[in-house]
Amino acid sequence: MNYRQNITFFSVLGAAIFGALMVWPRAAMTEQDPAPQKQATPTIDEYQPKSTLVTKEHKIERAKFPFVDIHSHHWNPTREEVDRLVKDMDTINLRVMVNLSGGTGEQLKNTVAAMKGRYPDRFVIFANMSYDDLNTPGFGKRVAARLEADVKNGAQGLKIFKNFGMDLKYANGERVHVDDPEFDAVFEKCAELKIPVLIHVAEPSAFFDPWDYHNERWEELKEFPGRARPPAKYPPFETLMAERNHLFAKHPKTNFIAAHLGFHGNDLARLGKLFDENPNVYVDIAAVLAELGRQPYSAHDFLVKYQDRVLMGKDIYDVNEYKWYFRALETRDEYFEYYRKRHAFWRIYGFEVPDEVLKKVYYKNALKLVPGIDAKAFPE
Ligand SMILES: [Zn+2]
């Protein structure tokens, strides 16, 4: 090697060593910890993480006790549908199904015949109001008379749908308020006939809030924009609550079942206050199980404290979806997926209540409120 060759040799060697020092640690690192593939950020719909949590699971297919579903809808069911329904009900220990969509007049008679006519102790039918003659003077008294006839024809309660207080309007454009005195005769008639009123007032409070990225029902409002209750078209949530509470207070002899935990499932202390102030008020848990399931300690304590005021209900009928209710009420399972993602952007927890409480929620409270259910079909 001459001088020039030496320089070249050492330069090449130096560069090689330098290069190796730079590259080797990275190569070693890459082997142990491969960099994740670069991915696009998923949309909120695409991101569906699988929980790695390993914990006890109890898949309960059948309720521990026979139960009454106080909140179901079956419009003009056929014989075949009713037969299938009874078979379904038997598989999950659903003893009595309350069909809240009985209508009035001829429709009510037909629904009673189709369901109770063939299975007298498996179904209960609630009547509904017809608003066809809302603008003719004497409306409230006529509804009361029609209801009395419906009860003679087999109805065992009155269901009031959510358009009442929100979309229902007089011909002059004025909204029918939930505590509208025109309807006093109807609620007094219910007290006289000793039948309960299952009433749906308002919607989840989030539906009245702006549809922005802070709204916890963002997904549902995206899927069903018509469920939004913007202030330009609807009264505020609190106005509806105030009217509803006034209705409950002015008819203390009428028993009211506020559907869907009265939309206070996200504020159980508020619901407790409503119960304390109104001994005639009850609630169902239909379609709001995720509210209880996200606060298992509070839900448990609430159900123990107000065990005489809460009733089992499901709403949209699907025999395969009741098991979430059983699992939440009967176990302490943790962090399990809910059956309706748009209702709950979260998983839920079981809040296992004592048997005595479970019996009240499943059937005893319904037996107390709804006349004519055969108590012999249920345990003591
Ligand atoms: Zn319903």
Tab-separated table of C-alpha atoms and ligand atoms in Angstrom:
chain	number	residue	atom	x	y	z
A	1	MET	CA	0.000	0.000	0.000
A	2	ASN	CA	1.251	3.380	-0.868
A	3	TYR	CA	0.283	6.527	0.985
A	4	ARG	CA	-2.712	7.272	-1.258
A	5	GLN	CA	-3.960	3.687	-1.057
A	6	ASN	CA	-3.664	3.862	2.743
A	7	ILE	CA	-5.813	6.935	2.925
A	8	THR	CA	-8.471	5.343	0.735
A	9	PHE	CA	-8.384	2.104	2.740
A	10	PHE	CA	-8.813	3.848	6.089
A	11	SER	CA	-11.517	6.129	4.752
A	12	VAL	CA	-13.522	3.175	3.499
A	13	LEU	CA	-12.964	1.240	6.746
A	14	GLY	CA	-13.954	4.281	8.822
A	15	ALA	CA	-17.094	4.832	6.826
A	16	ALA	CA	-18.001	1.144	7.127
A	17	ILE	CA	-17.548	1.175	10.939
A	18	PHE	CA	-19.446	4.444	11.259
A	19	GLY	CA	-22.227	3.092	9.064
A	20	ALA	CA	-22.425	-0.149	11.077
A	21	LEU	CA	-22.611	1.770	14.366
A	22	MET	CA	-25.443	3.881	12.999
A	23	VAL	CA	-27.412	1.042	11.447
A	24	TRP	CA	-26.847	-1.866	13.836
A	25	PRO	CA	-28.782	-0.616	16.859
A	26	ARG	CA	-31.706	0.241	14.604
A	27	ALA	CA	-31.549	-3.160	12.932
A	28	ALA	CA	-31.490	-4.796	16.369
A	29	MET	CA	-34.402	-2.645	17.532
A	30	THR	CA	-36.404	-3.431	14.405
A	31	GLU	CA	-36.008	-7.153	14.978
A	32	GLN	CA	-37.424	-6.995	18.513
A	33	ASP	CA	-40.104	-4.356	18.005
A	34	PRO	CA	-41.338	-4.076	14.437
A	35	ALA	CA	-42.743	-0.660	13.741
A	36	PRO	CA	-46.546	-0.886	13.262
A	37	GLN	CA	-47.722	-0.635	9.707
A	38	LYS	CA	-48.827	2.824	8.951
A	39	GLN	CA	-52.658	2.849	9.031
A	40	ALA	CA	-55.192	5.459	8.258
A	41	THR	CA	-57.080	6.682	11.328
A	42	PRO	CA	-60.347	4.694	11.539
A	43	THR	CA	-63.681	6.429	11.583
A	44	ILE	CA	-65.770	6.147	14.730
A	45	ASP	CA	-67.837	3.408	13.018
A	46	GLU	CA	-64.770	1.434	11.971
A	47	TYR	CA	-63.052	1.451	15.338
A	48	GLN	CA	-64.386	-1.632	17.120
A	49	PRO	CA	-61.775	-2.675	19.667
A	50	LYS	CA	-62.072	-6.205	21.016
A	51	SER	CA	-61.767	-6.298	24.779
A	52	THR	CA	-58.889	-8.444	26.044
A	53	LEU	CA	-60.401	-8.575	29.524
A	54	VAL	CA	-60.673	-12.089	30.915
A	55	THR	CA	-63.256	-12.292	33.677
A	56	LYS	CA	-66.210	-14.428	34.768
A	57	GLU	CA	-69.107	-14.544	32.311
A	58	HIS	CA	-72.639	-15.793	32.901
A	59	LYS	CA	-74.711	-16.065	29.768
A	60	ILE	CA	-78.256	-16.186	31.118
A	61	GLU	CA	-80.760	-17.319	28.507
A	62	ARG	CA	-83.768	-17.607	30.793
A	63	ALA	CA	-84.953	-15.334	33.603
A	64	LYS	CA	-84.548	-16.714	37.122
A	65	PHE	CA	-88.253	-16.080	37.843
A	66	PRO	CA	-91.250	-15.815	35.544
A	67	PHE	CA	-91.657	-12.198	34.534
A	68	VAL	CA	-94.031	-9.625	33.094
A	69	ASP	CA	-92.799	-7.467	30.213
A	70	ILE	CA	-94.692	-4.247	30.908
A	71	HIS	CA	-93.534	-2.532	27.705
A	72	SER	CA	-93.977	-4.283	24.354
A	73	HIS	CA	-95.543	-3.369	21.008
A	74	HIS	CA	-97.490	-5.654	18.670
A	75	TRP	CA	-99.738	-3.915	16.158
A	76	ASN	CA	-102.672	-5.976	14.927
A	77	PRO	CA	-100.911	-9.323	15.403
A	78	THR	CA	-102.069	-12.342	13.392
A	79	ARG	CA	-102.867	-15.755	14.904
A	80	GLU	CA	-99.567	-17.126	13.623
A	81	GLU	CA	-97.607	-14.251	15.145
A	82	VAL	CA	-99.290	-14.765	18.491
A	83	ASP	CA	-98.619	-18.524	18.457
A	84	ARG	CA	-94.951	-17.900	17.669
A	85	LEU	CA	-94.789	-15.231	20.372
A	86	VAL	CA	-96.031	-17.618	23.061
A	87	LYS	CA	-93.459	-20.230	22.041
A	88	ASP	CA	-90.702	-17.583	22.217
A	89	MET	CA	-91.954	-16.342	25.586
A	90	ASP	CA	-91.792	-19.831	27.079
A	91	THR	CA	-88.105	-20.182	26.200
A	92	ILE	CA	-87.105	-17.147	28.309
A	93	ASN	CA	-89.644	-17.452	31.182
A	94	LEU	CA	-91.662	-14.483	29.939
A	95	ARG	CA	-95.003	-15.273	31.572
A	96	VAL	CA	-97.099	-12.213	30.676
A	97	MET	CA	-96.512	-9.809	27.815
A	98	VAL	CA	-98.110	-6.359	27.957
A	99	ASN	CA	-98.940	-5.109	24.470
A	100	LEU	CA	-99.079	-1.332	24.765
A	101	SER	CA	-100.329	-0.886	21.195
A	102	GLY	CA	-103.934	-1.979	21.522
A	103	GLY	CA	-105.472	1.114	19.951
A	104	THR	CA	-109.086	1.933	20.726
A	105	GLY	CA	-112.556	0.837	19.578
A	106	GLU	CA	-112.617	-1.924	16.965
A	107	GLN	CA	-108.833	-2.207	16.791
A	108	LEU	CA	-108.665	-2.748	20.544
A	109	LYS	CA	-111.348	-5.431	20.363
A	110	ASN	CA	-109.494	-7.226	17.560
A	111	THR	CA	-106.156	-7.107	19.383
A	112	VAL	CA	-107.740	-8.432	22.588
A	113	ALA	CA	-109.365	-11.251	20.594
A	114	ALA	CA	-106.133	-12.158	18.773
A	115	MET	CA	-104.002	-12.254	21.914
A	116	LYS	CA	-106.099	-12.696	25.066
A	117	GLY	CA	-108.859	-14.531	23.266
A	118	ARG	CA	-106.492	-17.397	22.580
A	119	TYR	CA	-104.069	-17.115	25.512
A	120	PRO	CA	-106.069	-15.410	28.278
A	121	ASP	CA	-103.379	-15.496	30.943
A	122	ARG	CA	-100.359	-14.703	28.742
A	123	PHE	CA	-101.245	-11.244	27.426
A	124	VAL	CA	-102.369	-7.863	28.680
A	125	ILE	CA	-103.521	-5.155	26.251
A	126	PHE	CA	-103.304	-1.426	26.910
A	127	ALA	CA	-105.585	0.972	25.042
A	128	ASN	CA	-104.425	4.151	23.299
A	129	MET	CA	-106.105	7.506	22.747
A	130	SER	CA	-107.380	8.547	19.344
A	131	TYR	CA	-106.782	12.235	18.637
A	132	ASP	CA	-109.007	12.325	15.536
A	133	ASP	CA	-111.556	14.583	17.232
A	134	LEU	CA	-109.025	16.619	19.217
A	135	ASN	CA	-110.378	19.899	17.857
A	136	THR	CA	-114.039	19.221	18.571
A	137	PRO	CA	-115.195	20.601	21.967
A	138	GLY	CA	-115.637	17.951	24.681
A	139	PHE	CA	-112.684	15.887	23.466
A	140	GLY	CA	-111.324	14.880	26.894
A	141	LYS	CA	-114.685	13.607	28.117
A	142	ARG	CA	-115.177	11.601	24.926
A	143	VAL	CA	-111.743	9.992	25.290
A	144	ALA	CA	-112.646	9.059	28.875
A	145	ALA	CA	-115.879	7.434	27.649
A	146	ARG	CA	-114.053	5.570	24.884
A	147	LEU	CA	-111.484	4.353	27.395
A	148	GLU	CA	-114.226	3.062	29.672
A	149	ALA	CA	-115.627	1.082	26.737
A	150	ASP	CA	-112.140	-0.211	25.854
A	151	VAL	CA	-111.674	-1.443	29.431
A	152	LYS	CA	-115.062	-3.213	29.222
A	153	ASN	CA	-113.716	-4.800	26.043
A	154	GLY	CA	-110.621	-6.123	27.777
A	155	ALA	CA	-108.055	-3.289	28.023
A	156	GLN	CA	-106.123	-3.248	31.319
A	157	GLY	CA	-104.281	0.059	31.057
A	158	LEU	CA	-103.716	3.180	28.965
A	159	LYS	CA	-100.512	3.832	27.018
A	160	ILE	CA	-99.664	7.355	25.911
A	161	PHE	CA	-97.124	7.663	23.107
A	162	LYS	CA	-94.340	10.211	22.833
A	163	ASN	CA	-96.075	12.494	20.345
A	164	PHE	CA	-98.096	13.677	23.369
A	165	GLY	CA	-96.379	16.865	24.560
A	166	MET	CA	-94.075	17.088	21.553
A	167	ASP	CA	-95.676	16.685	18.119
A	168	LEU	CA	-99.382	16.672	18.946
A	169	LYS	CA	-100.899	20.081	18.163
A	170	TYR	CA	-104.300	21.727	18.104
A	171	ALA	CA	-105.619	23.032	14.793
A	172	ASN	CA	-104.448	26.526	15.803
A	173	GLY	CA	-100.871	25.227	15.938
A	174	GLU	CA	-100.626	25.243	19.710
A	175	ARG	CA	-98.751	22.292	21.206
A	176	VAL	CA	-100.744	19.999	23.489
A	177	HIS	CA	-98.974	20.339	26.834
A	178	VAL	CA	-98.434	17.188	28.892
A	179	ASP	CA	-100.516	18.692	31.722
A	180	ASP	CA	-103.239	20.104	29.422
A	181	PRO	CA	-106.471	20.334	31.516
A	182	GLU	CA	-108.459	18.985	28.546
A	183	PHE	CA	-107.080	15.539	29.428
A	184	ASP	CA	-107.875	15.690	33.160
A	185	ALA	CA	-111.070	13.692	32.592
A	186	VAL	CA	-109.005	10.888	31.037
A	187	PHE	CA	-106.569	10.604	33.926
A	188	GLU	CA	-109.377	10.781	36.487
A	189	LYS	CA	-111.147	8.005	34.589
A	190	CYS	CA	-108.014	5.839	34.881
A	191	ALA	CA	-108.054	6.311	38.663
A	192	GLU	CA	-111.749	5.416	38.759
A	193	LEU	CA	-111.197	2.303	36.593
A	194	LYS	CA	-108.074	1.447	38.667
A	195	ILE	CA	-105.912	1.045	35.581
A	196	PRO	CA	-102.360	2.378	35.227
A	197	VAL	CA	-101.179	4.906	32.653
A	198	LEU	CA	-97.881	4.036	30.991
A	199	ILE	CA	-96.659	7.325	29.590
A	200	HIS	CA	-93.687	8.228	27.411
A	201	VAL	CA	-92.775	11.891	27.834
A	202	ALA	CA	-89.830	13.517	26.030
A	203	GLU	CA	-86.742	11.610	24.902
A	204	PRO	CA	-83.181	11.184	26.224
A	205	SER	CA	-82.002	14.665	27.194
A	206	ALA	CA	-79.062	14.329	24.764
A	207	PHE	CA	-81.555	14.441	21.869
A	208	PHE	CA	-82.420	17.994	22.902
A	209	ASP	CA	-78.749	19.019	23.042
A	210	PRO	CA	-76.693	20.203	20.051
A	211	TRP	CA	-75.566	17.373	17.774
A	212	ASP	CA	-71.860	17.927	18.213
A	213	TYR	CA	-68.846	15.813	19.156
A	214	HIS	CA	-69.680	16.143	22.846
A	215	ASN	CA	-73.150	14.602	22.496
A	216	GLU	CA	-73.113	11.083	23.988
A	217	ARG	CA	-75.847	9.982	21.545
A	218	TRP	CA	-73.935	11.338	18.531
A	219	GLU	CA	-74.011	7.955	16.799
A	220	GLU	CA	-77.752	7.468	17.183
A	221	LEU	CA	-78.457	10.990	15.943
A	222	LYS	CA	-76.253	10.325	12.936
A	223	GLU	CA	-78.188	7.141	12.159
A	224	PHE	CA	-81.601	8.698	12.867
A	225	PRO	CA	-81.379	12.489	12.439
A	226	GLY	CA	-85.158	12.685	12.943
A	227	ARG	CA	-84.693	11.792	16.603
A	228	ALA	CA	-83.046	15.148	17.307
A	229	ARG	CA	-85.246	17.588	19.228
A	230	PRO	CA	-83.850	21.003	18.234
A	231	PRO	CA	-85.204	24.026	20.116
A	232	ALA	CA	-86.584	25.564	16.909
A	233	LYS	CA	-89.141	22.740	16.661
A	234	TYR	CA	-89.523	21.322	20.163
A	235	PRO	CA	-89.982	22.503	23.733
A	236	PRO	CA	-86.878	22.107	25.911
A	237	PHE	CA	-86.409	18.851	27.847
A	238	GLU	CA	-86.903	20.676	31.144
A	239	THR	CA	-90.223	22.159	30.024
A	240	LEU	CA	-91.519	18.670	29.267
A	241	MET	CA	-90.264	17.368	32.614
A	242	ALA	CA	-91.994	20.210	34.459
A	243	GLU	CA	-95.293	19.578	32.636
A	244	ARG	CA	-95.018	15.837	33.274
A	245	ASN	CA	-94.303	16.303	36.971
A	246	HIS	CA	-97.253	18.669	37.245
A	247	LEU	CA	-99.451	15.998	35.617
A	248	PHE	CA	-98.284	13.383	38.140
A	249	ALA	CA	-98.935	15.755	41.045
A	250	LYS	CA	-102.419	16.818	39.980
A	251	HIS	CA	-103.713	13.236	39.677
A	252	PRO	CA	-102.457	11.604	42.886
A	253	LYS	CA	-105.007	8.782	42.653
A	254	THR	CA	-103.858	7.767	39.174
A	255	ASN	CA	-100.914	5.368	38.912
A	256	PHE	CA	-98.375	6.422	36.294
A	257	ILE	CA	-95.579	4.276	34.885
A	258	ALA	CA	-93.057	6.660	33.331
A	259	ALA	CA	-91.511	4.779	30.412
A	260	HIS	CA	-87.734	4.415	30.089
A	261	LEU	CA	-86.851	5.363	33.697
A	262	GLY	CA	-88.624	8.659	33.027
A	263	PHE	CA	-85.466	9.609	31.067
A	264	HIS	CA	-83.668	10.101	34.378
A	265	GLY	CA	-81.590	6.935	34.048
A	266	ASN	CA	-78.551	9.193	33.807
A	267	ASP	CA	-79.517	10.949	37.063
A	268	LEU	CA	-80.926	8.407	39.502
A	269	ALA	CA	-80.942	10.861	42.401
A	270	ARG	CA	-83.348	13.002	40.400
A	271	LEU	CA	-85.568	9.992	39.735
A	272	GLY	CA	-85.475	9.142	43.449
A	273	LYS	CA	-86.687	12.654	44.235
A	274	LEU	CA	-89.554	12.235	41.762
A	275	PHE	CA	-90.525	8.987	43.515
A	276	ASP	CA	-90.279	10.610	46.967
A	277	GLU	CA	-92.564	13.436	45.903
A	278	ASN	CA	-95.098	11.287	44.006
A	279	PRO	CA	-96.142	7.949	45.554
A	280	ASN	CA	-98.256	7.298	42.427
A	281	VAL	CA	-95.224	7.197	40.082
A	282	TYR	CA	-93.424	4.091	38.811
A	283	VAL	CA	-90.998	3.478	35.944
A	284	ASP	CA	-90.022	0.759	33.514
A	285	ILE	CA	-86.454	-0.011	32.422
A	286	ALA	CA	-87.304	-0.614	28.755
A	287	ALA	CA	-84.512	0.288	26.335
A	288	VAL	CA	-82.529	2.142	29.020
A	289	LEU	CA	-80.650	-0.789	30.525
A	290	ALA	CA	-77.360	0.767	29.428
A	291	GLU	CA	-78.022	3.660	31.805
A	292	LEU	CA	-78.173	1.297	34.784
A	293	GLY	CA	-75.370	-0.874	33.428
A	294	ARG	CA	-72.884	1.975	33.306
A	295	GLN	CA	-73.338	2.690	37.032
A	296	PRO	CA	-73.677	-0.743	38.648
A	297	TYR	CA	-73.158	0.387	42.267
A	298	SER	CA	-75.678	3.216	41.998
A	299	ALA	CA	-78.107	1.043	40.034
A	300	HIS	CA	-77.966	-1.705	42.635
A	301	ASP	CA	-78.544	0.665	45.535
A	302	PHE	CA	-81.276	2.517	43.673
A	303	LEU	CA	-83.179	-0.693	42.875
A	304	VAL	CA	-82.912	-1.847	46.479
A	305	LYS	CA	-84.168	1.502	47.762
A	306	TYR	CA	-86.959	1.905	45.200
A	307	GLN	CA	-87.735	-1.796	44.685
A	308	ASP	CA	-91.487	-1.124	44.790
A	309	ARG	CA	-91.352	1.391	41.934
A	310	VAL	CA	-89.461	-0.241	39.054
A	311	LEU	CA	-90.829	-2.657	36.435
A	312	MET	CA	-89.233	-4.931	33.867
A	313	GLY	CA	-89.834	-3.921	30.258
A	314	LYS	CA	-88.062	-4.333	26.932
A	315	ASP	CA	-89.808	-2.164	24.269
A	316	ILE	CA	-88.888	-3.267	20.699
A	317	TYR	CA	-89.605	-6.981	20.720
A	318	ASP	CA	-86.755	-9.404	20.018
A	319	VAL	CA	-86.704	-12.605	22.023
A	320	ASN	CA	-82.906	-12.758	21.743
A	321	GLU	CA	-82.318	-9.400	23.414
A	322	TYR	CA	-83.875	-10.067	26.834
A	323	LYS	CA	-80.772	-11.903	27.992
A	324	TRP	CA	-78.927	-8.635	28.510
A	325	TYR	CA	-81.588	-7.646	31.025
A	326	PHE	CA	-81.271	-10.974	32.851
A	327	ARG	CA	-77.494	-10.719	32.897
A	328	ALA	CA	-77.508	-7.136	34.189
A	329	LEU	CA	-80.144	-7.781	36.870
A	330	GLU	CA	-79.004	-11.237	37.976
A	331	THR	CA	-75.178	-11.235	37.771
A	332	ARG	CA	-72.120	-9.165	38.607
A	333	ASP	CA	-70.548	-9.707	35.198
A	334	GLU	CA	-68.257	-6.891	34.206
A	335	TYR	CA	-67.688	-4.795	31.143
A	336	PHE	CA	-69.813	-6.679	28.633
A	337	GLU	CA	-71.055	-5.437	25.301
A	338	TYR	CA	-74.565	-4.008	25.064
A	339	TYR	CA	-77.018	-5.148	22.386
A	340	ARG	CA	-77.664	-1.737	20.864
A	341	LYS	CA	-74.478	0.166	20.140
A	342	ARG	CA	-76.223	3.386	19.199
A	343	HIS	CA	-77.770	3.559	22.687
A	344	ALA	CA	-74.508	3.133	24.490
A	345	PHE	CA	-71.033	3.988	23.372
A	346	TRP	CA	-69.851	1.993	26.352
A	347	ARG	CA	-69.956	-1.490	27.846
A	348	ILE	CA	-72.111	-2.379	30.817
A	349	TYR	CA	-71.829	-4.138	34.177
A	350	GLY	CA	-74.169	-6.447	36.062
A	351	PHE	CA	-75.638	-5.086	39.301
A	352	GLU	CA	-77.115	-8.311	40.725
A	353	VAL	CA	-80.053	-7.464	42.951
A	354	PRO	CA	-81.351	-9.690	45.798
A	355	ASP	CA	-84.078	-12.184	44.868
A	356	GLU	CA	-86.785	-10.227	46.699
A	357	VAL	CA	-85.963	-7.133	44.622
A	358	LEU	CA	-85.726	-9.182	41.444
A	359	LYS	CA	-89.199	-10.647	42.037
A	360	LYS	CA	-90.652	-7.163	42.469
A	361	VAL	CA	-89.048	-5.865	39.275
A	362	TYR	CA	-89.924	-9.017	37.324
A	363	TYR	CA	-93.565	-9.388	38.383
A	364	LYS	CA	-94.723	-8.281	41.831
A	365	ASN	CA	-94.928	-4.581	40.976
A	366	ALA	CA	-96.809	-5.370	37.762
A	367	LEU	CA	-99.247	-7.597	39.677
A	368	LYS	CA	-99.872	-4.701	42.051
A	369	LEU	CA	-100.456	-2.118	39.317
A	370	VAL	CA	-102.178	-3.947	36.478
A	371	PRO	CA	-105.574	-5.428	37.282
A	372	GLY	CA	-106.443	-8.935	36.173
A	373	ILE	CA	-103.059	-10.676	35.913
A	374	ASP	CA	-103.241	-14.190	37.367
A	375	ALA	CA	-100.904	-14.110	40.394
A	376	LYS	CA	-100.994	-17.898	40.745
A	377	ALA	CA	-98.619	-18.232	37.786
A	378	PHE	CA	-95.878	-16.550	39.847
A	379	PRO	CA	-93.965	-17.641	42.967
A	380	GLU	CA	-94.779	-16.113	46.383
B	1	ZN	ZN	-92.338	1.767	23.611
